[in-house]
Coordinates of C-alpha atoms in Angstrom, one line a residue:
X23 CA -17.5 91.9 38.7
X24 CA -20.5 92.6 41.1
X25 CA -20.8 90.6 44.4
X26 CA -23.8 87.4 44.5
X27 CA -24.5 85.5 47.1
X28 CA -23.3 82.5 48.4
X29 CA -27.0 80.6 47.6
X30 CA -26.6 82.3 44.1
X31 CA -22.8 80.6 43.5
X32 CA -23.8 77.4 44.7
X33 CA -26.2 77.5 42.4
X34 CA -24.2 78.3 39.5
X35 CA -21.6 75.7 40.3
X36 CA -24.6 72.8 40.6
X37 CA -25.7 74.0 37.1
X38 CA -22.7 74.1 35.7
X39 CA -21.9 70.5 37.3
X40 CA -25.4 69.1 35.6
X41 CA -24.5 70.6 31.7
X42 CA -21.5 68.9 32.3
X43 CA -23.0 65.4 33.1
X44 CA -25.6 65.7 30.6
X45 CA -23.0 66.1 28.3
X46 CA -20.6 62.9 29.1
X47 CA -23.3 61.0 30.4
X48 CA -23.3 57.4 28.6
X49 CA -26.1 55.5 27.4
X50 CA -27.1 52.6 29.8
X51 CA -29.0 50.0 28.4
X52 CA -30.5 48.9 31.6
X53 CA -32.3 51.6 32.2
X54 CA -35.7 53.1 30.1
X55 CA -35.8 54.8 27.0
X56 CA -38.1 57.8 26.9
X57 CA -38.6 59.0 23.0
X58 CA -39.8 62.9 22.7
X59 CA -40.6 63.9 19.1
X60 CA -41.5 67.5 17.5
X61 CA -42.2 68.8 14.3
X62 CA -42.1 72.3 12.8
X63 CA -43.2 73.7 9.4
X64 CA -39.5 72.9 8.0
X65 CA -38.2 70.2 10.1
X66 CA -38.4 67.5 12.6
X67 CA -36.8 66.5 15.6
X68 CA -36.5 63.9 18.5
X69 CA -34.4 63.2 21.9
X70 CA -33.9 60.3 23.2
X71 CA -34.0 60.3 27.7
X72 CA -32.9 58.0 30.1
X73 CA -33.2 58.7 33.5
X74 CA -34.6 62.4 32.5
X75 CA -31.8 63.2 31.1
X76 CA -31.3 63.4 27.2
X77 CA -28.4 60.9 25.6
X78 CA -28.6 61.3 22.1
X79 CA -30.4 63.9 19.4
X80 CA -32.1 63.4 15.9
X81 CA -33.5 66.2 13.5
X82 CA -33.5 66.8 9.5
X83 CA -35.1 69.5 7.6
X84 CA -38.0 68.4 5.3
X85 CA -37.8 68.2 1.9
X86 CA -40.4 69.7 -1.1
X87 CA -43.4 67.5 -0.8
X88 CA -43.4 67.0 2.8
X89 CA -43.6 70.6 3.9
X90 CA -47.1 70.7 2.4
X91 CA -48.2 67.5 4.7
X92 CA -50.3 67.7 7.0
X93 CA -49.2 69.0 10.7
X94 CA -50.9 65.4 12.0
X95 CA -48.5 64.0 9.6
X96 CA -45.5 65.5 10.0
X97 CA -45.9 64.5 14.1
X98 CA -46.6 61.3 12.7
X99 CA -43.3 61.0 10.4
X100 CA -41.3 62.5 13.4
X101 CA -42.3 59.8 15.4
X102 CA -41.8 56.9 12.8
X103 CA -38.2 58.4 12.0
X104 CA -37.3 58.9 15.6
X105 CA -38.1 55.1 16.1
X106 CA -36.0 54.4 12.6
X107 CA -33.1 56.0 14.1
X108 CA -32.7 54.4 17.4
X109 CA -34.4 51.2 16.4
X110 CA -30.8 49.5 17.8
X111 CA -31.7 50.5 21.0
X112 CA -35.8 50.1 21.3
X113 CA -36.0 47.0 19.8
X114 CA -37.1 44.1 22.3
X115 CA -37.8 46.7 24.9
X116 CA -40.4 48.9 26.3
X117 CA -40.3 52.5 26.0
X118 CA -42.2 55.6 26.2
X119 CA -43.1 57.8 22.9
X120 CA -43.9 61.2 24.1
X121 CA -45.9 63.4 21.4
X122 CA -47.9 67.0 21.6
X123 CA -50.2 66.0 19.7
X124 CA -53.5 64.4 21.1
X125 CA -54.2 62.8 17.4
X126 CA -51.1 61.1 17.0
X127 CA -51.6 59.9 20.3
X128 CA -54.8 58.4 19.7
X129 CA -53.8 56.9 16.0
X130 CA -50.5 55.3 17.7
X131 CA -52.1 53.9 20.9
X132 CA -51.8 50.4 21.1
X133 CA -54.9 49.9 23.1
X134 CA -57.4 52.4 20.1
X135 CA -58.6 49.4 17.8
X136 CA -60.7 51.4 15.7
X137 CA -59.9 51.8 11.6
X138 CA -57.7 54.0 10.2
X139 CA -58.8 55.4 7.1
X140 CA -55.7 57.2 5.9
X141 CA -53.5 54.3 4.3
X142 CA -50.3 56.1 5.0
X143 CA -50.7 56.0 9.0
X144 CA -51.7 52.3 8.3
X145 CA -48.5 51.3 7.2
X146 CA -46.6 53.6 10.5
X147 CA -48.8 51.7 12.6
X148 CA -47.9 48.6 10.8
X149 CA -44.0 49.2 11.5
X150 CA -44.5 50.4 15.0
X151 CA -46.5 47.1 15.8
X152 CA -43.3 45.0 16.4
X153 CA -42.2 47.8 18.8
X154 CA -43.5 47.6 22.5
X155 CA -44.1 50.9 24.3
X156 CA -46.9 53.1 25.8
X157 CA -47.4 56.6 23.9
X158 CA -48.4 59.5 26.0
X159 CA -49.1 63.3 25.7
X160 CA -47.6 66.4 26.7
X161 CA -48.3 69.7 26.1
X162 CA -46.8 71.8 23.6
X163 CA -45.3 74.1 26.2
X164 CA -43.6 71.6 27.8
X165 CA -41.9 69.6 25.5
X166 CA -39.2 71.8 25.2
X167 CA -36.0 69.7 23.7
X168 CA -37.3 68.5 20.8
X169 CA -39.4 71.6 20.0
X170 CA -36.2 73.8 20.3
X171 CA -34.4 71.4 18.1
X172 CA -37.0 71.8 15.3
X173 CA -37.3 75.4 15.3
X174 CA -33.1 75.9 15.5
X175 CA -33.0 73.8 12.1
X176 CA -36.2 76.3 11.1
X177 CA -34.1 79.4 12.1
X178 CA -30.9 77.9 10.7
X179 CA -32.1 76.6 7.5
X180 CA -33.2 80.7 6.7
X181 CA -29.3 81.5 6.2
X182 CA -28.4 80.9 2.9
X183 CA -25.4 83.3 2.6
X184 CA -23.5 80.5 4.4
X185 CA -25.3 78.1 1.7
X186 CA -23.3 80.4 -1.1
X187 CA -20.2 80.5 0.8
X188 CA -19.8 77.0 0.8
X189 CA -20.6 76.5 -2.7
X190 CA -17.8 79.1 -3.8
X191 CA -15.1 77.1 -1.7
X192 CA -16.3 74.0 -3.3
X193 CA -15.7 75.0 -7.2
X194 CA -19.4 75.4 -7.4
X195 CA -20.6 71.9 -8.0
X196 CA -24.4 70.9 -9.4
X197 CA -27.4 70.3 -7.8
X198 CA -26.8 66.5 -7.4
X199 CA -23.2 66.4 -5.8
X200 CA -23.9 69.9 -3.6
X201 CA -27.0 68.6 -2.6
X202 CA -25.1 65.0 -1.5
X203 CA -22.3 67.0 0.0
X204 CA -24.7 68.6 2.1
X205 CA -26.5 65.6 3.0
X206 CA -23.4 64.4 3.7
X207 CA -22.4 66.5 6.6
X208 CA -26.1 66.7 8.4
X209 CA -26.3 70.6 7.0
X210 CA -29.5 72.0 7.7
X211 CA -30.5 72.4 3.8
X212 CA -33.2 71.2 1.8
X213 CA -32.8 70.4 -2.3
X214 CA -34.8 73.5 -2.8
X215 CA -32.5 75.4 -0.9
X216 CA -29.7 73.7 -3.2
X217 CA -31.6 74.5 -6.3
X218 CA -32.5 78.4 -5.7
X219 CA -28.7 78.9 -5.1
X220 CA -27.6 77.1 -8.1
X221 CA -30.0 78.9 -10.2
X222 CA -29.4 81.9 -9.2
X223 CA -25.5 81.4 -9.3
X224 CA -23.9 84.2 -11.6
X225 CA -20.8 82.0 -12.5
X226 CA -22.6 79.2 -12.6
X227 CA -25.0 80.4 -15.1
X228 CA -21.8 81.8 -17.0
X229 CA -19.6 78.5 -17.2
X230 CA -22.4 76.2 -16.9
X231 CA -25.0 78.1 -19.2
X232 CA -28.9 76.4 -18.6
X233 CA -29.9 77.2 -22.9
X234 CA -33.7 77.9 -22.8
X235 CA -35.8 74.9 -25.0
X236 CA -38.8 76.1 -26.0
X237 CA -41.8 74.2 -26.6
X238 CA -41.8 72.0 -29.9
X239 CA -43.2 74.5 -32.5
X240 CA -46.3 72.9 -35.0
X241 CA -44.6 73.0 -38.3
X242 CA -47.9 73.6 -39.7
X243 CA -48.7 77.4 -38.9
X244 CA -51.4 78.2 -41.9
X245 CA -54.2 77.8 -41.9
X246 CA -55.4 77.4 -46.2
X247 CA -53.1 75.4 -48.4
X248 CA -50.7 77.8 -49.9
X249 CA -50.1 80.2 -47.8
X250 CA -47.0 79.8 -46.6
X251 CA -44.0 77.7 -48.0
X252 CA -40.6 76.6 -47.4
X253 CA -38.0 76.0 -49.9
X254 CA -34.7 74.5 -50.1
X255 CA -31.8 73.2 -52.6
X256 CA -30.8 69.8 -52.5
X257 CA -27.4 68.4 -54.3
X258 CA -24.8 68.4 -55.9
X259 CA -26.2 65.1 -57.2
X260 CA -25.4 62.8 -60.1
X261 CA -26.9 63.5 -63.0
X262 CA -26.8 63.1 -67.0
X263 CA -27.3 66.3 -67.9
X264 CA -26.5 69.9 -66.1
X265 CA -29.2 69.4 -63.7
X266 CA -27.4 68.8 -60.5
X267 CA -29.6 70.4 -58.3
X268 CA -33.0 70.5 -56.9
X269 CA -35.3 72.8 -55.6
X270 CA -37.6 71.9 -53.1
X271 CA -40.8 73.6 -52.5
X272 CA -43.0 72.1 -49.6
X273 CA -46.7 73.5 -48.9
X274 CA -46.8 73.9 -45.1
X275 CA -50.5 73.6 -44.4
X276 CA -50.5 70.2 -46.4
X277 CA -47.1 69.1 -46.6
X278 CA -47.9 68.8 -50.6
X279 CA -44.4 69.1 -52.3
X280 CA -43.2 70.7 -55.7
X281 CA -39.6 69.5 -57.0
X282 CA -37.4 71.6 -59.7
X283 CA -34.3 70.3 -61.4
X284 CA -32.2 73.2 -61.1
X285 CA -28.8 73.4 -63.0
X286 CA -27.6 76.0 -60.3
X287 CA -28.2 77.8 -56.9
X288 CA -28.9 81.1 -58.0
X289 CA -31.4 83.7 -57.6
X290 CA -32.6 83.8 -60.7
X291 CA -33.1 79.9 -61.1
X292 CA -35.3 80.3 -57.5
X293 CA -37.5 83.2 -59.2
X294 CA -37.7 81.2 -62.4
X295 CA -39.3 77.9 -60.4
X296 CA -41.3 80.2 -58.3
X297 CA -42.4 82.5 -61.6
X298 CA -44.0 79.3 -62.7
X299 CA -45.3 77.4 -59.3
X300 CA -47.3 81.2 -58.8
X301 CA -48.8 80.8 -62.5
X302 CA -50.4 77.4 -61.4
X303 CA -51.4 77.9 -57.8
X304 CA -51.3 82.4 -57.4
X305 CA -49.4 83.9 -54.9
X306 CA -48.5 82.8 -51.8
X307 CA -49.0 84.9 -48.3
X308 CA -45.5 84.0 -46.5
X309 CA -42.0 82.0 -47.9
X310 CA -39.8 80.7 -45.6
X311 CA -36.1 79.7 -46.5
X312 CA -32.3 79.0 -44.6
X313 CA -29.9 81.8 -45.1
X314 CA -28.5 80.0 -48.4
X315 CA -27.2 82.9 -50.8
X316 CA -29.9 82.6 -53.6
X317 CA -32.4 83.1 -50.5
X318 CA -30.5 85.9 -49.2
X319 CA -29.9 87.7 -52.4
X320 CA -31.7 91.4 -52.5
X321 CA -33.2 90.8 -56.1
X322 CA -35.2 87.6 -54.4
X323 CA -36.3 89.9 -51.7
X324 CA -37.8 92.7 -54.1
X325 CA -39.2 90.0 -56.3
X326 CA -41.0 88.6 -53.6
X327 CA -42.0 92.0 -52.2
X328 CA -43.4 93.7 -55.8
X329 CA -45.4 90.3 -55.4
X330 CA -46.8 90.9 -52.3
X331 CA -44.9 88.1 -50.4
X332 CA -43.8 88.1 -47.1
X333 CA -40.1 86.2 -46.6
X334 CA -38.1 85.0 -43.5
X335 CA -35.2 83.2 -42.9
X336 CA -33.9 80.7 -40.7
X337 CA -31.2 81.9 -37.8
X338 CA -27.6 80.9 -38.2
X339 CA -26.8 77.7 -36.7
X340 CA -30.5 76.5 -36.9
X341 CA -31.3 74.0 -39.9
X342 CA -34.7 72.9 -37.3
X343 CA -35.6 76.5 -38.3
X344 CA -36.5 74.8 -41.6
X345 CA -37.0 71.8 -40.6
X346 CA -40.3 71.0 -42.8
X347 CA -37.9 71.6 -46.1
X348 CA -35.2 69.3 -44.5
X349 CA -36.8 67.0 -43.5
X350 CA -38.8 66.3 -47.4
X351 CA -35.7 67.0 -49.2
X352 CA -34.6 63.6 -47.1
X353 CA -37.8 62.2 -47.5
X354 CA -37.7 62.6 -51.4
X355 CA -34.4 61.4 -52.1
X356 CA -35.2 58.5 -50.2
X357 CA -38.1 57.5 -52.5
X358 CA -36.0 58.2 -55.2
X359 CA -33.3 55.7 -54.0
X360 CA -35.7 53.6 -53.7
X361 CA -37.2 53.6 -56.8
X362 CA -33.3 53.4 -58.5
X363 CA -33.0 50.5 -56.9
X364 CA -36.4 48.6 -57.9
X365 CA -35.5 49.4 -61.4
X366 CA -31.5 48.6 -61.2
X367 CA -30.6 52.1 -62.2
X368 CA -27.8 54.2 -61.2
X369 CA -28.1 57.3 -58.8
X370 CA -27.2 59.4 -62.1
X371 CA -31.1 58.7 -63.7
X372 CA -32.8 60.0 -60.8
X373 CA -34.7 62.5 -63.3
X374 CA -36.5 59.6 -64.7
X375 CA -37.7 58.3 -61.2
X376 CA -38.5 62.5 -59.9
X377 CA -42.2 62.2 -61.1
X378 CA -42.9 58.7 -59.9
X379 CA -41.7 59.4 -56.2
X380 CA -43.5 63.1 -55.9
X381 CA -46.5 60.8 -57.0
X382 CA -46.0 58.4 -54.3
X383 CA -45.3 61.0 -51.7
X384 CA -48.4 63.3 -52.7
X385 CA -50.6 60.3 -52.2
X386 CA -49.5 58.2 -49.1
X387 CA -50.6 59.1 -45.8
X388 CA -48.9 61.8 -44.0
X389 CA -48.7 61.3 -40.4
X390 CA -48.5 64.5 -39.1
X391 CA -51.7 65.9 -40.6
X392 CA -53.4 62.0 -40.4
X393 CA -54.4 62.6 -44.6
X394 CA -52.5 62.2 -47.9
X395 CA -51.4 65.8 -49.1
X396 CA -53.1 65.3 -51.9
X397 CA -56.5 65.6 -50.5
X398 CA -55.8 68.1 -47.8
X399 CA -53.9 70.6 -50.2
X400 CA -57.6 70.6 -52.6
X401 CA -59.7 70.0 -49.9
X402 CA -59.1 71.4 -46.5
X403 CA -60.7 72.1 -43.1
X404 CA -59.4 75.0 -41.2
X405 CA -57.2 75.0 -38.0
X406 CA -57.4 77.0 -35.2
X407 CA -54.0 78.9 -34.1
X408 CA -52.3 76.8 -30.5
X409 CA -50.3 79.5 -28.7
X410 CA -47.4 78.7 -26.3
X411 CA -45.5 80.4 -23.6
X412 CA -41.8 82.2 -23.0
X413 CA -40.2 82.0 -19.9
X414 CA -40.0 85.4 -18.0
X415 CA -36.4 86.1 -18.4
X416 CA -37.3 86.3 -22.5
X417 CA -41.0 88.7 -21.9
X418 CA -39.5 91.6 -21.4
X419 CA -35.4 93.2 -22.6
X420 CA -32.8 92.6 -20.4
X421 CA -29.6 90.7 -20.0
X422 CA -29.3 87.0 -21.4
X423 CA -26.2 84.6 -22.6
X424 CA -25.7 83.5 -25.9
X425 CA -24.1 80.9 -27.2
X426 CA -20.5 81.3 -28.7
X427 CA -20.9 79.0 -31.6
X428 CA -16.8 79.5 -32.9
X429 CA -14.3 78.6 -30.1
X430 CA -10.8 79.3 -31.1
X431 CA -9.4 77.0 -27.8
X432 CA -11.2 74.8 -25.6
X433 CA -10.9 77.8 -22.8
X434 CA -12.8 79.8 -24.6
X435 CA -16.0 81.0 -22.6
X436 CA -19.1 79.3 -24.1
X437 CA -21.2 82.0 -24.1
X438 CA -21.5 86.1 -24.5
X439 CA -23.1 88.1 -22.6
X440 CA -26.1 89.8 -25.1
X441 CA -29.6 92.3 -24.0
X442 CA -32.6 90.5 -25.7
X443 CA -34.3 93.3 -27.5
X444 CA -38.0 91.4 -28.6
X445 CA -38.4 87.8 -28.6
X446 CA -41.3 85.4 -29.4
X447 CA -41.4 81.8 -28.5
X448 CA -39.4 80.8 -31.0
X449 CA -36.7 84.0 -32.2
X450 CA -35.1 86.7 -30.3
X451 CA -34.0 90.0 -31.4
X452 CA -30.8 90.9 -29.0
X453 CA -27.9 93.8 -28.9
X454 CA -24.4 92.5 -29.3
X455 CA -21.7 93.7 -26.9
X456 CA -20.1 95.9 -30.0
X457 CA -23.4 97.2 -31.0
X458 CA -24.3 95.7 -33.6
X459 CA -28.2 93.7 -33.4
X460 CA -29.1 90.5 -35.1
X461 CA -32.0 87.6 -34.6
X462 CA -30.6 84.4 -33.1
X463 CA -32.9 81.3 -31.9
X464 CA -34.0 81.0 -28.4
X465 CA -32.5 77.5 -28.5
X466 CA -29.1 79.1 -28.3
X467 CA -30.1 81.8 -25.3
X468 CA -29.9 80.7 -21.3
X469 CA -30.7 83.0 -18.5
X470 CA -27.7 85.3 -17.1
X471 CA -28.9 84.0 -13.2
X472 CA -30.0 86.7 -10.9
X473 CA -27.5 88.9 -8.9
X474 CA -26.9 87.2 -6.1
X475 CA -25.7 89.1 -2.6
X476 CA -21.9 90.2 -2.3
X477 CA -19.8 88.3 -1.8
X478 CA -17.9 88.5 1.3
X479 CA -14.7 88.4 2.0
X480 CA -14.6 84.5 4.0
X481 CA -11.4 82.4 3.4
X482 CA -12.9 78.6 4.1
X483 CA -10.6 76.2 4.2
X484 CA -11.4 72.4 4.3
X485 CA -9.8 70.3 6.6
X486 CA -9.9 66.6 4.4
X487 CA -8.6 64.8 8.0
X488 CA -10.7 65.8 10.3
X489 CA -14.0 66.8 8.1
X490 CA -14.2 70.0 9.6
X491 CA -15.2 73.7 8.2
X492 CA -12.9 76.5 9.3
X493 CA -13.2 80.1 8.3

């Protein structure tokens, strides 16, 4: 203790004695209302005075879009929100609004009856017209309670740790109910705030994995008619001879398709078809199949390489890998059906129909290339490569999750942790945790999240009664 004097304890006690009334005092409606409004670069706040002496507070952070307004604005929407709030108590009586800002003054005054240009301040002027008051202005320095309630919301909305705290102890909801939560209880957070956290949420991103989709690939990627194709087996279909099978050859650039009954899915049937589509048209630059066993076979691979052929397959799990081949082997057996049924046939006599639906197909309109194949695949104009982008976490090796496509129980996790080796927009070459590297589709690969801070140690209990927060 040191010793004060007597003026300087009577002074204390009267100080005291004042925070204390301040704090209990009451709102009379008899008295004035005086309205003080501030805004910040994050936030805006108001107090609302009766006889000098704040009785109640308002404040809220701002959210995306209204950070970038305006300062004039964001006064403005201070003011208009203050006068929401408390519209119980100013309605059908005067008050005073008290701003620091001379053009807010000047816009809100009553008495200015010049135009407003900007149609937003229009329709606050508009809502404030059915409120009577006088608006006057104070300095910056000295409107000091509503300025310190902006920049305390400012300072508080910088801690985030607490942010991550909270959303541990709450099982780590979304965006949409941690965002209402926080809402909820007036926490000084905006949904970007809510968003960064969430993204960069390791467990999150491990139980609640956010799968990369790329951008829809052009299934046309040459550039000349036969250069690149994709093949595909359909069946087993009916049939009245051994032909249960067909192959399904489909020029990308033109979408012109080739169809062989097969009587089996081997190798050596695929070369055979191909032996005699390459004596009609030449050689191909690139083929492009699923991971079907005749495609996959090695004496396909060297046939196509002593040929000068490039190959590729599709990724397991991914039929849209191939989806141009798909989609026509659909497409043809569809016309087929069709054509079965004009002439009362059974599906078995589909062989009889083949060449009649490949005609119809080759010669109708195609809508993704706006021409029938037929004329694009002898006649063609050339097309300009389209390149698309990656997201970050996929441009350079690192850690990413992939999905675990067999689940032995439903508690299983839904993803492995993988390193991404090389990837393009649409494939990824990654490192398995035993070693062992494959190519997978970036469909089925979602960022790890970033390493948030540690942890630490906080035991937050919530109390459901009284809707309080202790640690």
């Amino acid at each position: 203790m040191f010793p004060i004097s007597d003026e300087a304890n009577e002074t204390f006690e009267k100080l005291k004695k004042e925070i204390e009334n301040s704090v209990v005092v009451a709102i009379d409606e008899s008295l004035p209302f005086q309205v003080e409004t501030d805004a910040s670069e994050f936030a805006i706040a108001g107090t609302l005075n009766q006889a000098g002496r704040p009785v109640a507070f308002f404040s809220r952070t701002l959210q995306g879009s209204e950070r970038r307004h305006a300062s004039v604005e964001k006064e403005a929407q201070a003011i208009i929100e203050a006068v929401r709030h408390w519209r119980h108590y100013l309605t059908g009586k005067h008050f005073v609004l008290v701003t620091d800002q001379k053009s807010v003054k000047y816009m809100f005054d009553t008495n200015h009856k010049g135009k407003i240009k900007n149609e937003k301040i229009m329709r606050w002027r508009m809502e404030l017209s059915c409120y009577v008051f006088d608006i006057i202005y104070r300095p910056g320095k000295e409107n000091i309670p509503p300025d310190t309630l902006s920049r305390s919301i400012c300072s508080a909305t910088m801690d985030i740790d607490i942010l991550y705290e909270l959303h541990n102890a709450l099982s780590h909801p979304g965006v949409v109910r941690m965002f209402h939560f926080v809402r909820s209880k007036n926490l000084p957070y905006s949904v970007d705030d809510v968003k960064k956290m969430t993204a960069s949420c390791r467990i999150c991103a491990k139980c609640k994995p956010r799968f990369y989709k790329p951008q829809k690939a052009h299934l046309i990627k040459a550039t000349q008619p036969f250069e690149r194709l994709n093949i595909d087996f359909k069946g087993p279909l009916p049939s009245t001879n051994k032909n249960i099978y067909f192959l399904t050859i489909i020029d990308e650039f033109s979408r012109f398709p080739f169809v062989f009954p097969c009587s089996d899915m081997t190798s050596s049937t695929v070369i055979q078809c191909l032996c005699h589509l390459f004596a009609l048209f030449g050689m191909p630059s690139y083929i492009h199949s699923d991971r079907g066993s005749a495609f996959m076979s090695k004496e396909l691979r060297d046939f196509l390489t002593s040929k000068g052929i490039a190959s590729s397959r599709t990724t397991s799990y991914n039929p849209q890998g191939n989806g141009q081949a798909e989609r026509y082997n659909g497409t043809i057996w569809k016309a087929i059906t069709l054509a079965l049924e004009a002439r009362s046939l059974p599906p078995k006599y589909w062989q009889e129909v083949l060449q009649d639906a490949l005609h119809s197909i080759r010669s109708l309109l195609s809508t993704a290339t706006n021409v029938t194949p037929h004329e694009r695949f002898f006649s063609f104009p050339r097309k300009s490569a389209t390149g698309c982008s990656v997201p970050s976490w996929l441009c350079n090796p690192g850690p990413a999750l992939l999905k675990r496509h067999v689940r032995l129980h439903k508690t299983d996790p839904l993803v492995d942790e993988v390193e991404v080796i090389q990837a393009n927009p649409q494939y990824a070459h990654v490192r398995l945790s035993d070693g062992r590297e494959t190519t997978v589709s970036v469909r089925h690969l979602a960022p790890i999240g970033e390493a948030t801070q540690d942890w630490r140690k906080v035991l937050i209990k919530w109390n459901h009664q009284s809707g309080t927060m202790a640690q």
